């Protein structure tokens, strides 16, 4: 991998490449992939949102925010029914997870 500080004009892609070029960065990213892919799967398959219904970037962004907002509301609702569970952001004892 490349060593030394990132250039001031480094793009987000450059920064991400640097992050995942390190062993610890790859491990964190691998965990994140499983968390995020589950949300995409839920949104696409279970909720039938395979494509945007409206045209234009702003319309698609607002539709996406609505989909993800309702996803989060459903998660909160399920937690009120079953009680808090361990999530990727909390440890098994309920305290915030550390990275």
PDB file of C-alpha atoms in Angstrom:
ATOM      1  CA  UNK A   1       0.000   0.000   0.000  1.00  0.00           C
ATOM      2  CA  UNK A   2       0.889   3.618  -0.297  1.00  0.00           C
ATOM      3  CA  UNK A   3       2.498   5.302   2.685  1.00  0.00           C
ATOM      4  CA  UNK A   4       2.656   8.847   3.935  1.00  0.00           C
ATOM      5  CA  UNK A   5      -0.022  11.476   4.296  1.00  0.00           C
ATOM      6  CA  UNK A   6      -2.791  11.789   1.741  1.00  0.00           C
ATOM      7  CA  UNK A   7      -2.472  14.761  -0.587  1.00  0.00           C
ATOM      8  CA  UNK A   8      -4.622  17.774   0.285  1.00  0.00           C
ATOM      9  CA  UNK A   9      -6.547  17.361  -2.972  1.00  0.00           C
ATOM     10  CA  UNK A  10      -7.289  13.641  -2.387  1.00  0.00           C
ATOM     11  CA  UNK A  11     -10.732  12.598  -3.581  1.00  0.00           C
ATOM     12  CA  UNK A  12     -13.191  10.544  -1.552  1.00  0.00           C
ATOM     13  CA  UNK A  13     -12.254   7.550  -3.697  1.00  0.00           C
ATOM     14  CA  UNK A  14      -8.568   8.085  -2.850  1.00  0.00           C
ATOM     15  CA  UNK A  15      -9.423   8.277   0.853  1.00  0.00           C
ATOM     16  CA  UNK A  16     -11.510   5.095   0.710  1.00  0.00           C
ATOM     17  CA  UNK A  17      -8.799   3.264  -1.256  1.00  0.00           C
ATOM     18  CA  UNK A  18      -6.303   4.209   1.442  1.00  0.00           C
ATOM     19  CA  UNK A  19      -8.663   3.080   4.198  1.00  0.00           C
ATOM     20  CA  UNK A  20      -9.377  -0.360   2.721  1.00  0.00           C
ATOM     21  CA  UNK A  21      -5.736  -0.925   1.802  1.00  0.00           C
ATOM     22  CA  UNK A  22      -5.047  -1.496   5.507  1.00  0.00           C
ATOM     23  CA  UNK A  23      -5.993  -4.726   7.254  1.00  0.00           C
ATOM     24  CA  UNK A  24      -8.067  -3.002   9.969  1.00  0.00           C
ATOM     25  CA  UNK A  25      -9.879  -0.899   7.370  1.00  0.00           C
ATOM     26  CA  UNK A  26     -10.815  -3.971   5.351  1.00  0.00           C
ATOM     27  CA  UNK A  27     -12.201  -5.686   8.465  1.00  0.00           C
ATOM     28  CA  UNK A  28     -14.378  -2.692   9.364  1.00  0.00           C
ATOM     29  CA  UNK A  29     -15.585  -2.321   5.790  1.00  0.00           C
ATOM     30  CA  UNK A  30     -16.423  -6.038   5.579  1.00  0.00           C
ATOM     31  CA  UNK A  31     -18.649  -5.712   8.685  1.00  0.00           C
ATOM     32  CA  UNK A  32     -20.286  -2.600   7.281  1.00  0.00           C
ATOM     33  CA  UNK A  33     -21.074  -4.357   4.004  1.00  0.00           C
ATOM     34  CA  UNK A  34     -23.168  -6.977   5.797  1.00  0.00           C
ATOM     35  CA  UNK A  35     -25.101  -4.333   7.716  1.00  0.00           C
ATOM     36  CA  UNK A  36     -25.801  -2.139   4.701  1.00  0.00           C
ATOM     37  CA  UNK A  37     -26.593  -4.979   2.296  1.00  0.00           C
ATOM     38  CA  UNK A  38     -29.305  -6.211   4.672  1.00  0.00           C
ATOM     39  CA  UNK A  39     -30.992  -2.798   4.477  1.00  0.00           C
ATOM     40  CA  UNK A  40     -30.819  -2.789   0.678  1.00  0.00           C
ATOM     41  CA  UNK A  41     -32.204  -6.329   0.549  1.00  0.00           C
ATOM     42  CA  UNK A  42     -35.079  -5.402   2.867  1.00  0.00           C
ATOM     43  CA  UNK A  43     -35.854  -2.286   0.828  1.00  0.00           C
ATOM     44  CA  UNK A  44     -35.680  -3.976  -2.568  1.00  0.00           C
ATOM     45  CA  UNK A  45     -37.222  -7.375  -1.906  1.00  0.00           C
ATOM     46  CA  UNK A  46     -39.543  -7.177   1.082  1.00  0.00           C
ATOM     47  CA  UNK A  47     -40.855  -3.695   0.313  1.00  0.00           C
ATOM     48  CA  UNK A  48     -40.841  -3.966  -3.468  1.00  0.00           C
ATOM     49  CA  UNK A  49     -38.743  -0.859  -4.079  1.00  0.00           C
ATOM     50  CA  UNK A  50     -36.684  -2.075  -7.011  1.00  0.00           C
ATOM     51  CA  UNK A  51     -36.700   1.237  -8.888  1.00  0.00           C
ATOM     52  CA  UNK A  52     -37.609   4.838  -8.270  1.00  0.00           C
ATOM     53  CA  UNK A  53     -41.106   5.867  -9.258  1.00  0.00           C
ATOM     54  CA  UNK A  54     -40.345   9.549  -9.868  1.00  0.00           C
ATOM     55  CA  UNK A  55     -38.021  11.244 -12.337  1.00  0.00           C
ATOM     56  CA  UNK A  56     -35.100  13.511 -11.568  1.00  0.00           C
ATOM     57  CA  UNK A  57     -32.324  13.478  -9.003  1.00  0.00           C
ATOM     58  CA  UNK A  58     -34.185  15.555  -6.380  1.00  0.00           C
ATOM     59  CA  UNK A  59     -37.303  13.382  -6.692  1.00  0.00           C
ATOM     60  CA  UNK A  60     -35.253  10.179  -6.416  1.00  0.00           C
ATOM     61  CA  UNK A  61     -33.425  11.540  -3.367  1.00  0.00           C
ATOM     62  CA  UNK A  62     -36.688  12.418  -1.618  1.00  0.00           C
ATOM     63  CA  UNK A  63     -38.134   9.001  -2.473  1.00  0.00           C
ATOM     64  CA  UNK A  64     -35.020   7.310  -1.082  1.00  0.00           C
ATOM     65  CA  UNK A  65     -35.237   9.349   2.136  1.00  0.00           C
ATOM     66  CA  UNK A  66     -38.877   8.320   2.523  1.00  0.00           C
ATOM     67  CA  UNK A  67     -38.027   4.632   1.995  1.00  0.00           C
ATOM     68  CA  UNK A  68     -35.171   4.672   4.485  1.00  0.00           C
ATOM     69  CA  UNK A  69     -37.170   6.772   6.958  1.00  0.00           C
ATOM     70  CA  UNK A  70     -39.987   4.239   6.932  1.00  0.00           C
ATOM     71  CA  UNK A  71     -37.420   1.429   7.249  1.00  0.00           C
ATOM     72  CA  UNK A  72     -36.089   3.087  10.419  1.00  0.00           C
ATOM     73  CA  UNK A  73     -39.602   3.672  11.775  1.00  0.00           C
ATOM     74  CA  UNK A  74     -40.412  -0.007  11.267  1.00  0.00           C
ATOM     75  CA  UNK A  75     -37.247  -0.945  13.161  1.00  0.00           C
ATOM     76  CA  UNK A  76     -38.251   1.322  16.048  1.00  0.00           C
ATOM     77  CA  UNK A  77     -41.774  -0.094  16.057  1.00  0.00           C
ATOM     78  CA  UNK A  78     -40.490  -3.666  16.154  1.00  0.00           C
ATOM     79  CA  UNK A  79     -38.218  -2.760  19.065  1.00  0.00           C
ATOM     80  CA  UNK A  80     -41.174  -1.434  21.052  1.00  0.00           C
ATOM     81  CA  UNK A  81     -42.898  -4.787  20.539  1.00  0.00           C
ATOM     82  CA  UNK A  82     -39.941  -7.021  21.368  1.00  0.00           C
ATOM     83  CA  UNK A  83     -37.721  -4.824  23.510  1.00  0.00           C
ATOM     84  CA  UNK A  84     -34.199  -3.700  22.699  1.00  0.00           C
ATOM     85  CA  UNK A  85     -31.942  -6.211  21.008  1.00  0.00           C
ATOM     86  CA  UNK A  86     -28.294  -6.232  20.163  1.00  0.00           C
ATOM     87  CA  UNK A  87     -27.591  -4.206  17.030  1.00  0.00           C
ATOM     88  CA  UNK A  88     -24.349  -3.494  15.212  1.00  0.00           C
ATOM     89  CA  UNK A  89     -24.204  -0.198  17.122  1.00  0.00           C
ATOM     90  CA  UNK A  90     -24.616  -1.661  20.618  1.00  0.00           C
ATOM     91  CA  UNK A  91     -22.902  -4.470  22.424  1.00  0.00           C
ATOM     92  CA  UNK A  92     -24.812  -7.383  23.907  1.00  0.00           C
ATOM     93  CA  UNK A  93     -25.087  -5.601  27.255  1.00  0.00           C
ATOM     94  CA  UNK A  94     -26.655  -2.536  25.605  1.00  0.00           C
ATOM     95  CA  UNK A  95     -23.675  -0.214  25.898  1.00  0.00           C
ATOM     96  CA  UNK A  96     -22.457   1.590  22.766  1.00  0.00           C
ATOM     97  CA  UNK A  97     -20.135  -0.512  20.654  1.00  0.00           C
ATOM     98  CA  UNK A  98     -16.591   0.685  20.127  1.00  0.00           C
ATOM     99  CA  UNK A  99     -14.812   0.616  16.795  1.00  0.00           C
TER     100      UNK A  99
END
